[in-house]
PDB file of C-alpha atoms in Angstrom:
ATOM      1  CA  MET A 134       0.000   0.000   0.000  1.00 45.00           C
ATOM      2  CA  SER A 135       1.353   3.435  -0.980  1.00 46.00           C
ATOM      3  CA  LEU A 136       1.657   6.273   1.522  1.00 44.00           C
ATOM      4  CA  ARG A 137      -1.191   8.120  -0.230  1.00 49.00           C
ATOM      5  CA  GLU A 138      -3.453   5.055  -0.024  1.00 51.00           C
ATOM      6  CA  LYS A 139      -2.540   4.584   3.633  1.00 50.00           C
ATOM      7  CA  HIS A 140      -3.545   8.166   4.409  1.00 50.00           C
ATOM      8  CA  ARG A 141      -6.852   7.779   2.588  1.00 60.00           C
ATOM      9  CA  THR A 142      -7.756   4.741   4.708  1.00 75.00           C
ATOM     10  CA  MET A 143      -6.757   6.460   7.948  1.00 89.00           C
ATOM     11  CA  LYS A 144      -9.421   6.244  10.657  1.00 95.00           C
ATOM     12  CA  ILE A 145     -10.506   9.785  11.480  1.00 97.00           C
ATOM     13  CA  GLY A 146     -11.870  10.639  14.917  1.00 97.00           C
ATOM     14  CA  ILE A 147     -13.690  13.832  15.881  1.00 98.00           C
ATOM     15  CA  ALA A 148     -13.491  15.004  19.498  1.00 98.00           C
ATOM     16  CA  LEU A 149     -16.321  17.463  20.167  1.00 98.00           C
ATOM     17  CA  GLY A 150     -15.711  19.498  23.301  1.00 95.00           C
ATOM     18  CA  GLY A 151     -18.042  20.902  25.928  1.00 92.00           C
ATOM     19  CA  GLY A 152     -18.966  24.555  26.294  1.00 87.00           C
ATOM     20  CA  GLY A 153     -22.732  24.921  26.422  1.00 85.00           C
ATOM     21  CA  ALA A 154     -24.250  26.937  23.591  1.00 87.00           C
ATOM     22  CA  ARG A 155     -20.778  27.582  22.149  1.00 91.00           C
ATOM     23  CA  GLY A 156     -20.773  23.916  21.166  1.00 93.00           C
ATOM     24  CA  LEU A 157     -23.465  24.545  18.560  1.00 95.00           C
ATOM     25  CA  ALA A 158     -20.427  25.431  16.437  1.00 96.00           C
ATOM     26  CA  HIS A 159     -19.862  21.665  16.170  1.00 97.00           C
ATOM     27  CA  ILE A 160     -22.747  21.586  13.688  1.00 98.00           C
ATOM     28  CA  GLY A 161     -20.919  24.014  11.420  1.00 97.00           C
ATOM     29  CA  VAL A 162     -17.707  21.987  11.631  1.00 98.00           C
ATOM     30  CA  LEU A 163     -19.537  18.769  10.722  1.00 98.00           C
ATOM     31  CA  LYS A 164     -21.247  20.535   7.797  1.00 98.00           C
ATOM     32  CA  VAL A 165     -17.892  21.463   6.282  1.00 98.00           C
ATOM     33  CA  LEU A 166     -16.300  18.044   6.845  1.00 97.00           C
ATOM     34  CA  GLU A 167     -19.355  16.385   5.306  1.00 97.00           C
ATOM     35  CA  LYS A 168     -19.392  18.765   2.324  1.00 96.00           C
ATOM     36  CA  ASN A 169     -15.719  18.001   1.628  1.00 96.00           C
ATOM     37  CA  ASN A 170     -16.184  14.228   1.937  1.00 95.00           C
ATOM     38  CA  ILE A 171     -13.877  13.880   4.943  1.00 95.00           C
ATOM     39  CA  PRO A 172     -14.628  10.304   6.081  1.00 94.00           C
ATOM     40  CA  ILE A 173     -15.476  10.194   9.799  1.00 96.00           C
ATOM     41  CA  TYR A 174     -14.797   6.877  11.512  1.00 96.00           C
ATOM     42  CA  GLN A 175     -15.458   7.885  15.113  1.00 97.00           C
ATOM     43  CA  ILE A 176     -16.995  10.685  17.201  1.00 98.00           C
ATOM     44  CA  SER A 177     -16.413  11.350  20.893  1.00 98.00           C
ATOM     45  CA  GLY A 178     -18.427  14.012  22.642  1.00 97.00           C
ATOM     46  CA  THR A 179     -18.487  15.824  25.950  1.00 96.00           C
ATOM     47  CA  SER A 180     -21.658  17.633  27.089  1.00 94.00           C
ATOM     48  CA  ILE A 181     -22.976  19.646  24.100  1.00 95.00           C
ATOM     49  CA  GLY A 182     -20.413  17.692  22.064  1.00 97.00           C
ATOM     50  CA  ALA A 183     -22.165  14.468  23.054  1.00 98.00           C
ATOM     51  CA  LEU A 184     -25.540  15.961  22.122  1.00 97.00           C
ATOM     52  CA  VAL A 185     -24.383  17.051  18.655  1.00 98.00           C
ATOM     53  CA  GLY A 186     -22.157  14.006  18.137  1.00 98.00           C
ATOM     54  CA  GLY A 187     -24.855  11.574  19.213  1.00 98.00           C
ATOM     55  CA  LEU A 188     -27.353  13.085  16.782  1.00 98.00           C
ATOM     56  CA  TYR A 189     -24.808  13.069  13.967  1.00 98.00           C
ATOM     57  CA  SER A 190     -24.043   9.413  14.669  1.00 97.00           C
ATOM     58  CA  VAL A 191     -27.757   8.705  14.135  1.00 97.00           C
ATOM     59  CA  PHE A 192     -28.462  10.926  11.116  1.00 97.00           C
ATOM     60  CA  LYS A 193     -25.003  11.176   9.468  1.00 96.00           C
ATOM     61  CA  ASP A 194     -26.339  14.476   8.121  1.00 97.00           C
ATOM     62  CA  ALA A 195     -25.314  17.793   9.713  1.00 97.00           C
ATOM     63  CA  ARG A 196     -28.362  19.642   8.363  1.00 97.00           C
ATOM     64  CA  LYS A 197     -30.690  17.145  10.027  1.00 98.00           C
ATOM     65  CA  VAL A 198     -28.798  17.700  13.275  1.00 97.00           C
ATOM     66  CA  GLU A 199     -29.220  21.456  12.836  1.00 97.00           C
ATOM     67  CA  ASP A 200     -32.964  21.121  12.147  1.00 97.00           C
ATOM     68  CA  PHE A 201     -33.437  18.875  15.170  1.00 96.00           C
ATOM     69  CA  LEU A 202     -31.600  21.253  17.497  1.00 94.00           C
ATOM     70  CA  TYR A 203     -33.473  24.314  16.210  1.00 93.00           C
ATOM     71  CA  LYS A 204     -36.691  22.598  17.256  1.00 92.00           C
ATOM     72  CA  PHE A 205     -35.051  21.439  20.486  1.00 88.00           C
ATOM     73  CA  VAL A 206     -34.010  24.927  21.663  1.00 85.00           C
ATOM     74  CA  ASN A 207     -37.352  26.436  20.663  1.00 85.00           C
ATOM     75  CA  SER A 208     -39.411  23.863  22.540  1.00 80.00           C
ATOM     76  CA  GLU A 209     -41.499  24.837  25.563  1.00 79.00           C
ATOM     77  CA  ALA A 210     -39.480  22.443  27.723  1.00 74.00           C
ATOM     78  CA  PHE A 211     -36.198  24.117  26.745  1.00 71.00           C
ATOM     79  CA  GLU A 212     -37.553  27.598  27.413  1.00 74.00           C
ATOM     80  CA  GLU A 213     -38.147  26.524  31.011  1.00 68.00           C
ATOM     81  CA  LEU A 214     -34.357  26.538  31.407  1.00 66.00           C
ATOM     82  CA  ASN A 215     -34.556  30.346  31.185  1.00 63.00           C
ATOM     83  CA  LEU A 216     -31.006  30.555  29.811  1.00 57.00           C
ATOM     84  CA  ASP A 217     -31.467  34.143  28.637  1.00 56.00           C
ATOM     85  CA  ALA A 218     -31.182  35.207  32.268  1.00 51.00           C
ATOM     86  CA  PHE A 219     -27.603  33.878  32.276  1.00 53.00           C
ATOM     87  CA  ASP A 220     -26.577  35.285  28.901  1.00 56.00           C
ATOM     88  CA  PRO A 221     -24.933  38.730  28.974  1.00 58.00           C
ATOM     89  CA  ASP A 222     -26.731  41.133  26.657  1.00 52.00           C
ATOM     90  CA  PRO A 223     -24.375  42.147  23.805  1.00 47.00           C
ATOM     91  CA  SER A 224     -25.795  45.672  23.900  1.00 44.00           C
ATOM     92  CA  LYS A 225     -23.967  48.108  26.154  1.00 45.00           C
ATOM     93  CA  ASN A 226     -27.111  50.225  26.360  1.00 44.00           C
ATOM     94  CA  ILE A 227     -29.181  47.705  28.300  1.00 43.00           C
ATOM     95  CA  SER A 228     -31.819  49.516  30.328  1.00 40.00           C
ATOM     96  CA  TYR A 229     -31.840  49.555  34.116  1.00 35.00           C
ATOM     97  CA  TRP A 230     -35.187  47.741  34.295  1.00 33.00           C
ATOM     98  CA  LYS A 231     -34.137  45.047  31.833  1.00 40.00           C
ATOM     99  CA  SER A 232     -30.945  44.500  33.797  1.00 42.00           C
ATOM    100  CA  LEU A 233     -32.958  44.295  37.028  1.00 35.00           C
ATOM    101  CA  LEU A 234     -35.336  41.746  35.486  1.00 36.00           C
ATOM    102  CA  LYS A 235     -32.492  39.537  34.205  1.00 43.00           C
ATOM    103  CA  ASN A 236     -30.842  39.605  37.630  1.00 43.00           C
ATOM    104  CA  ALA A 237     -34.127  38.657  39.324  1.00 35.00           C
ATOM    105  CA  GLN A 238     -34.686  35.768  36.888  1.00 42.00           C
ATOM    106  CA  ARG A 239     -31.135  34.535  37.416  1.00 44.00           C
ATOM    107  CA  ASN A 240     -31.439  34.694  41.180  1.00 43.00           C
ATOM    108  CA  ILE A 241     -34.721  32.768  41.150  1.00 38.00           C
ATOM    109  CA  SER A 242     -33.109  30.048  39.021  1.00 45.00           C
ATOM    110  CA  LEU A 243     -30.083  29.890  41.321  1.00 47.00           C
ATOM    111  CA  PHE A 244     -32.324  29.732  44.391  1.00 43.00           C
ATOM    112  CA  ARG A 245     -33.712  26.418  43.105  1.00 49.00           C
ATOM    113  CA  THR A 246     -30.228  24.888  43.258  1.00 50.00           C
ATOM    114  CA  TRP A 247     -30.001  25.736  46.970  1.00 47.00           C
ATOM    115  CA  ARG A 248     -33.180  23.845  47.759  1.00 54.00           C
ATOM    116  CA  TYR A 249     -33.148  21.132  45.088  1.00 55.00           C
ATOM    117  CA  LYS A 250     -30.632  19.062  43.134  1.00 65.00           C
ATOM    118  CA  SER A 251     -30.928  21.262  40.062  1.00 69.00           C
ATOM    119  CA  MET A 252     -32.890  23.962  38.271  1.00 74.00           C
ATOM    120  CA  LEU A 253     -34.758  21.337  36.238  1.00 77.00           C
ATOM    121  CA  THR A 254     -36.518  18.309  37.691  1.00 83.00           C
ATOM    122  CA  GLU A 255     -36.121  14.815  36.260  1.00 89.00           C
ATOM    123  CA  SER A 256     -39.601  15.036  34.716  1.00 89.00           C
ATOM    124  CA  GLN A 257     -38.642  18.306  33.004  1.00 86.00           C
ATOM    125  CA  VAL A 258     -35.500  16.684  31.594  1.00 88.00           C
ATOM    126  CA  GLU A 259     -37.624  13.796  30.332  1.00 92.00           C
ATOM    127  CA  ALA A 260     -39.920  16.276  28.566  1.00 89.00           C
ATOM    128  CA  LEU A 261     -36.926  18.126  27.146  1.00 88.00           C
ATOM    129  CA  PHE A 262     -35.503  14.972  25.527  1.00 93.00           C
ATOM    130  CA  LYS A 263     -38.805  13.301  24.625  1.00 93.00           C
ATOM    131  CA  ASP A 264     -38.142  13.529  20.855  1.00 94.00           C
ATOM    132  CA  PHE A 265     -34.501  12.447  21.045  1.00 96.00           C
ATOM    133  CA  PRO A 266     -33.859   9.304  18.958  1.00 96.00           C
ATOM    134  CA  ASP A 267     -34.306   6.008  20.804  1.00 95.00           C
ATOM    135  CA  GLU A 268     -31.189   4.106  19.752  1.00 97.00           C
ATOM    136  CA  ASN A 269     -28.512   1.936  21.279  1.00 98.00           C
ATOM    137  CA  ILE A 270     -24.983   3.269  20.865  1.00 98.00           C
ATOM    138  CA  GLU A 271     -23.645  -0.053  19.609  1.00 97.00           C
ATOM    139  CA  ASP A 272     -26.205  -0.071  16.780  1.00 97.00           C
ATOM    140  CA  LEU A 273     -25.306   3.372  15.396  1.00 97.00           C
ATOM    141  CA  PRO A 274     -23.796   3.701  11.897  1.00 94.00           C
ATOM    142  CA  LEU A 275     -20.841   5.615  13.410  1.00 95.00           C
ATOM    143  CA  ASN A 276     -18.535   4.633  16.263  1.00 96.00           C
ATOM    144  CA  PHE A 277     -19.699   6.951  19.075  1.00 98.00           C
ATOM    145  CA  ALA A 278     -18.602   7.581  22.649  1.00 98.00           C
ATOM    146  CA  ALA A 279     -20.139   9.923  25.234  1.00 98.00           C
ATOM    147  CA  VAL A 280     -18.036  11.195  28.124  1.00 97.00           C
ATOM    148  CA  THR A 281     -19.565  11.574  31.589  1.00 97.00           C
ATOM    149  CA  THR A 282     -18.218  12.163  35.085  1.00 96.00           C
ATOM    150  CA  ASP A 283     -18.843   9.837  38.024  1.00 96.00           C
ATOM    151  CA  LEU A 284     -19.885  12.149  40.868  1.00 93.00           C
ATOM    152  CA  ILE A 285     -19.003   9.544  43.493  1.00 95.00           C
ATOM    153  CA  THR A 286     -15.471   8.606  42.390  1.00 95.00           C
ATOM    154  CA  GLY A 287     -14.697  11.739  40.368  1.00 93.00           C
ATOM    155  CA  ARG A 288     -13.551   9.618  37.437  1.00 95.00           C
ATOM    156  CA  GLU A 289     -14.192  10.143  33.762  1.00 95.00           C
ATOM    157  CA  THR A 290     -16.569   7.490  32.407  1.00 96.00           C
ATOM    158  CA  VAL A 291     -16.801   6.673  28.696  1.00 98.00           C
ATOM    159  CA  LEU A 292     -20.116   5.272  27.459  1.00 98.00           C
ATOM    160  CA  ILE A 293     -19.763   3.198  24.289  1.00 97.00           C
ATOM    161  CA  ASP A 294     -22.866   1.022  24.484  1.00 97.00           C
ATOM    162  CA  GLY A 295     -26.378   1.070  25.877  1.00 97.00           C
ATOM    163  CA  ASP A 296     -29.098   3.697  25.593  1.00 98.00           C
ATOM    164  CA  LEU A 297     -27.961   6.698  23.516  1.00 98.00           C
ATOM    165  CA  LYS A 298     -30.466   9.120  25.040  1.00 97.00           C
ATOM    166  CA  GLN A 299     -29.426   8.279  28.587  1.00 97.00           C
ATOM    167  CA  ALA A 300     -25.737   8.606  27.663  1.00 98.00           C
ATOM    168  CA  VAL A 301     -26.268  12.031  26.088  1.00 97.00           C
ATOM    169  CA  ILE A 302     -28.333  13.281  29.027  1.00 96.00           C
ATOM    170  CA  ALA A 303     -25.683  12.065  31.473  1.00 97.00           C
ATOM    171  CA  SER A 304     -22.893  13.724  29.491  1.00 97.00           C
ATOM    172  CA  SER A 305     -24.910  16.970  29.270  1.00 94.00           C
ATOM    173  CA  SER A 306     -26.089  17.167  32.876  1.00 93.00           C
ATOM    174  CA  ILE A 307     -24.517  20.468  33.873  1.00 85.00           C
ATOM    175  CA  PRO A 308     -24.216  20.441  37.693  1.00 84.00           C
ATOM    176  CA  GLY A 309     -26.963  22.548  39.219  1.00 80.00           C
ATOM    177  CA  VAL A 310     -28.847  22.901  35.939  1.00 80.00           C
ATOM    178  CA  LEU A 311     -29.803  19.287  35.184  1.00 86.00           C
ATOM    179  CA  PRO A 312     -30.002  16.607  37.884  1.00 90.00           C
ATOM    180  CA  PRO A 313     -27.346  13.851  38.021  1.00 92.00           C
ATOM    181  CA  VAL A 314     -28.246  10.691  36.109  1.00 95.00           C
ATOM    182  CA  GLU A 315     -28.394   7.498  38.139  1.00 95.00           C
ATOM    183  CA  MET A 316     -26.850   4.690  36.075  1.00 96.00           C
ATOM    184  CA  LEU A 317     -24.230   1.958  36.422  1.00 95.00           C
ATOM    185  CA  ASN A 318     -24.822   1.979  40.200  1.00 95.00           C
ATOM    186  CA  THR A 319     -23.602   5.557  40.564  1.00 96.00           C
ATOM    187  CA  LYS A 320     -24.504   9.162  39.769  1.00 96.00           C
ATOM    188  CA  MET A 321     -23.281  10.718  36.525  1.00 96.00           C
ATOM    189  CA  CYS A 322     -22.950  14.383  35.595  1.00 94.00           C
ATOM    190  CA  ASP A 323     -21.543  16.549  32.806  1.00 93.00           C
ATOM    191  CA  GLY A 324     -18.493  15.063  31.092  1.00 92.00           C
ATOM    192  CA  GLY A 325     -16.854  18.470  30.988  1.00 90.00           C
ATOM    193  CA  VAL A 326     -16.125  18.213  34.700  1.00 89.00           C
ATOM    194  CA  SER A 327     -13.450  15.590  33.951  1.00 90.00           C
ATOM    195  CA  ASP A 328     -12.677  15.814  30.206  1.00 91.00           C
ATOM    196  CA  LEU A 329     -13.618  18.928  28.245  1.00 90.00           C
ATOM    197  CA  VAL A 330     -12.271  17.794  24.855  1.00 95.00           C
ATOM    198  CA  PRO A 331     -12.220  13.968  24.594  1.00 95.00           C
ATOM    199  CA  VAL A 332      -9.200  13.596  22.317  1.00 96.00           C
ATOM    200  CA  TYR A 333      -7.818  10.538  24.083  1.00 96.00           C
ATOM    201  CA  VAL A 334     -11.247   8.905  24.082  1.00 97.00           C
ATOM    202  CA  SER A 335     -11.234   9.022  20.278  1.00 97.00           C
ATOM    203  CA  ARG A 336      -7.717   7.578  20.291  1.00 96.00           C
ATOM    204  CA  GLY A 337      -8.887   4.801  22.564  1.00 96.00           C
ATOM    205  CA  GLN A 338     -11.729   3.999  20.180  1.00 96.00           C
ATOM    206  CA  GLY A 339      -9.332   3.394  17.302  1.00 96.00           C
ATOM    207  CA  ALA A 340      -8.979   6.820  15.685  1.00 97.00           C
ATOM    208  CA  GLN A 341      -5.601   7.323  14.009  1.00 96.00           C
ATOM    209  CA  TYR A 342      -6.065  11.008  13.173  1.00 97.00           C
ATOM    210  CA  VAL A 343      -7.988  13.095  15.694  1.00 97.00           C
ATOM    211  CA  ILE A 344      -9.630  16.428  14.900  1.00 98.00           C
ATOM    212  CA  ALA A 345     -10.480  18.258  18.117  1.00 97.00           C
ATOM    213  CA  VAL A 346     -13.101  20.995  18.217  1.00 97.00           C
ATOM    214  CA  ASP A 347     -12.392  23.278  21.166  1.00 94.00           C
ATOM    215  CA  VAL A 348     -15.183  25.643  22.242  1.00 92.00           C
ATOM    216  CA  THR A 349     -13.712  26.525  25.615  1.00 85.00           C
ATOM    217  CA  LYS A 350     -14.430  30.135  26.520  1.00 76.00           C
ATOM    218  CA  SER A 351     -11.712  32.508  25.382  1.00 69.00           C
ATOM    219  CA  LEU A 352      -9.648  34.095  28.145  1.00 66.00           C
ATOM    220  CA  ASN A 353      -8.924  37.036  25.854  1.00 68.00           C
ATOM    221  CA  GLN A 354     -12.418  38.448  26.318  1.00 65.00           C
ATOM    222  CA  LYS A 355     -12.374  41.337  28.775  1.00 66.00           C
ATOM    223  CA  GLU A 356     -15.021  40.961  31.452  1.00 63.00           C
ATOM    224  CA  GLU A 357     -16.295  43.191  34.218  1.00 68.00           C
ATOM    225  CA  LEU A 358     -15.611  41.268  37.413  1.00 64.00           C
ATOM    226  CA  SER A 359     -18.167  43.299  39.300  1.00 63.00           C
ATOM    227  CA  ASN A 360     -19.832  40.618  41.432  1.00 64.00           C
ATOM    228  CA  GLY A 361     -19.332  37.194  42.917  1.00 64.00           C
ATOM    229  CA  LEU A 362     -21.036  35.338  40.072  1.00 58.00           C
ATOM    230  CA  SER A 363     -18.862  36.966  37.426  1.00 62.00           C
ATOM    231  CA  ILE A 364     -15.727  36.137  39.433  1.00 72.00           C
ATOM    232  CA  ILE A 365     -16.814  32.496  39.861  1.00 65.00           C
ATOM    233  CA  ASP A 366     -17.546  32.308  36.125  1.00 66.00           C
ATOM    234  CA  ARG A 367     -14.095  33.699  35.293  1.00 68.00           C
ATOM    235  CA  ALA A 368     -12.409  31.213  37.640  1.00 71.00           C
ATOM    236  CA  GLN A 369     -14.323  28.368  35.980  1.00 69.00           C
ATOM    237  CA  SER A 370     -13.213  29.626  32.551  1.00 68.00           C
ATOM    238  CA  ILE A 371      -9.564  29.560  33.660  1.00 72.00           C
ATOM    239  CA  LEU A 372      -9.968  26.052  35.060  1.00 69.00           C
ATOM    240  CA  ALA A 373     -11.627  24.865  31.835  1.00 68.00           C
ATOM    241  CA  PHE A 374      -8.894  26.445  29.718  1.00 70.00           C
ATOM    242  CA  GLN A 375      -6.139  24.694  31.661  1.00 68.00           C
ATOM    243  CA  LEU A 376      -7.929  21.340  31.548  1.00 73.00           C
ATOM    244  CA  SER A 377      -8.628  21.536  27.815  1.00 70.00           C
ATOM    245  CA  ARG A 378      -5.051  22.584  27.002  1.00 77.00           C
ATOM    246  CA  GLU A 379      -3.738  19.326  28.474  1.00 77.00           C
ATOM    247  CA  ARG A 380      -6.231  17.247  26.481  1.00 80.00           C
ATOM    248  CA  LEU A 381      -5.665  19.139  23.230  1.00 87.00           C
ATOM    249  CA  ALA A 382      -1.969  18.235  23.274  1.00 88.00           C
ATOM    250  CA  GLY A 383      -2.935  14.827  21.881  1.00 91.00           C
ATOM    251  CA  ALA A 384      -4.882  16.119  18.859  1.00 95.00           C
ATOM    252  CA  ASP A 385      -3.576  16.093  15.283  1.00 96.00           C
ATOM    253  CA  CYS A 386      -5.699  19.070  14.286  1.00 97.00           C
ATOM    254  CA  ILE A 387      -7.424  21.630  16.520  1.00 96.00           C
ATOM    255  CA  ILE A 388     -10.389  23.665  15.319  1.00 97.00           C
ATOM    256  CA  ARG A 389     -11.284  26.714  17.433  1.00 94.00           C
ATOM    257  CA  PRO A 390     -14.485  28.460  16.316  1.00 93.00           C
ATOM    258  CA  SER A 391     -14.904  32.131  17.217  1.00 86.00           C
ATOM    259  CA  SER A 392     -17.996  31.066  19.179  1.00 69.00           C
ATOM    260  CA  THR A 393     -15.674  31.174  22.199  1.00 65.00           C
ATOM    261  CA  MET A 394     -16.669  34.856  22.495  1.00 72.00           C
ATOM    262  CA  PHE A 395     -20.194  33.782  23.500  1.00 76.00           C
ATOM    263  CA  SER A 396     -21.355  32.556  26.895  1.00 72.00           C
ATOM    264  CA  TRP A 397     -22.423  29.004  27.692  1.00 68.00           C
ATOM    265  CA  ALA A 398     -26.040  30.238  27.626  1.00 65.00           C
ATOM    266  CA  SER A 399     -25.991  32.092  24.275  1.00 74.00           C
ATOM    267  CA  VAL A 400     -28.513  29.803  22.571  1.00 78.00           C
ATOM    268  CA  ARG A 401     -30.261  32.796  20.979  1.00 82.00           C
ATOM    269  CA  HIS A 402     -27.115  33.289  18.882  1.00 84.00           C
ATOM    270  CA  MET A 403     -27.377  29.808  17.345  1.00 88.00           C
ATOM    271  CA  PRO A 404     -27.069  30.922  13.667  1.00 91.00           C
ATOM    272  CA  GLU A 405     -23.914  32.967  14.334  1.00 93.00           C
ATOM    273  CA  ILE A 406     -22.399  30.196  16.427  1.00 94.00           C
ATOM    274  CA  ILE A 407     -22.994  27.550  13.746  1.00 95.00           C
ATOM    275  CA  LYS A 408     -21.494  29.915  11.164  1.00 96.00           C
ATOM    276  CA  SER A 409     -18.387  30.337  13.319  1.00 94.00           C
ATOM    277  CA  GLY A 410     -17.931  26.552  13.229  1.00 96.00           C
ATOM    278  CA  GLU A 411     -18.148  26.525   9.445  1.00 97.00           C
ATOM    279  CA  GLU A 412     -15.589  29.312   9.111  1.00 97.00           C
ATOM    280  CA  ALA A 413     -13.126  27.682  11.498  1.00 97.00           C
ATOM    281  CA  ALA A 414     -13.443  24.302   9.757  1.00 97.00           C
ATOM    282  CA  GLU A 415     -12.823  25.896   6.346  1.00 98.00           C
ATOM    283  CA  LEU A 416      -9.575  27.336   7.687  1.00 97.00           C
ATOM    284  CA  ALA A 417      -8.489  23.909   8.955  1.00 97.00           C
ATOM    285  CA  LEU A 418      -9.369  22.026   5.746  1.00 96.00           C
ATOM    286  CA  PRO A 419      -6.010  22.427   3.966  1.00 96.00           C
ATOM    287  CA  LYS A 420      -4.163  20.884   6.934  1.00 95.00           C
ATOM    288  CA  ILE A 421      -6.670  18.020   7.180  1.00 95.00           C
ATOM    289  CA  LYS A 422      -6.608  17.273   3.459  1.00 94.00           C
ATOM    290  CA  LYS A 423      -2.819  17.356   3.356  1.00 93.00           C
ATOM    291  CA  ALA A 424      -2.594  14.917   6.279  1.00 92.00           C
ATOM    292  CA  LEU A 425      -5.056  12.571   4.594  1.00 89.00           C
ATOM    293  CA  GLY A 426      -3.505  12.855   1.145  1.00 87.00           C
ATOM    294  CA  ILE A 427      -6.705  14.215  -0.364  1.00 80.00           C
TER     295      ILE A 427
END
């Protein structure tokens, strides 16, 4: 086999990182890879990466994933999350009363986490994911892995078989927002707590060339650290950046969409975020094609 033929048969893995709404950029990345006939052998996903990656592993069509998630974020069940209260308004001229209302909504949502396990109840989560495909991971047309975190042991847990919906919910269960998922005789939460960009998971599943999509919040964005919540958020961003940097060292190609300028709750900016994924993937294409001999 020639070197060119060897490259063309290389098993390509995609590691889709966590980052809340910023991870909608994964859709744009998958659109570009699909359009350019980049053969995907395996997808690993953390949090929003598991949501997008799981859907893509079912549909193998990025536009179908996009259509599904547009309906998902516009559903009545999703609106109960009240994410707008946590999303900084891009306008600098926000009125006093609007600012007061957003703060009140945010505080009410946070108050629920002091009294209960999360902002959403288990029945609300069930309603939120009611239309998610009922599939088993091992039966999917693509090799897929969802990353979760064991709340009891603190260890990263990789789900490669069993119920896809349950795996995606477990991987996406942001602490305090969605309740932990009880499975495998333990409690699982968001995979981003232990592995923000699952590069080594893709390697472990047989990928020979790993494309990592990093949607970790940019530390270059200037923020007003005017209250405790903003300081906690900044500290979490630094922690996430350091964790993802260690994981990204194992990737062959890193795609960083400009969606990193948005917050984890910026769902209302879905079109711009998806576009940022497309633009970043286009920039990475020459490197990917050269590595694959295309």
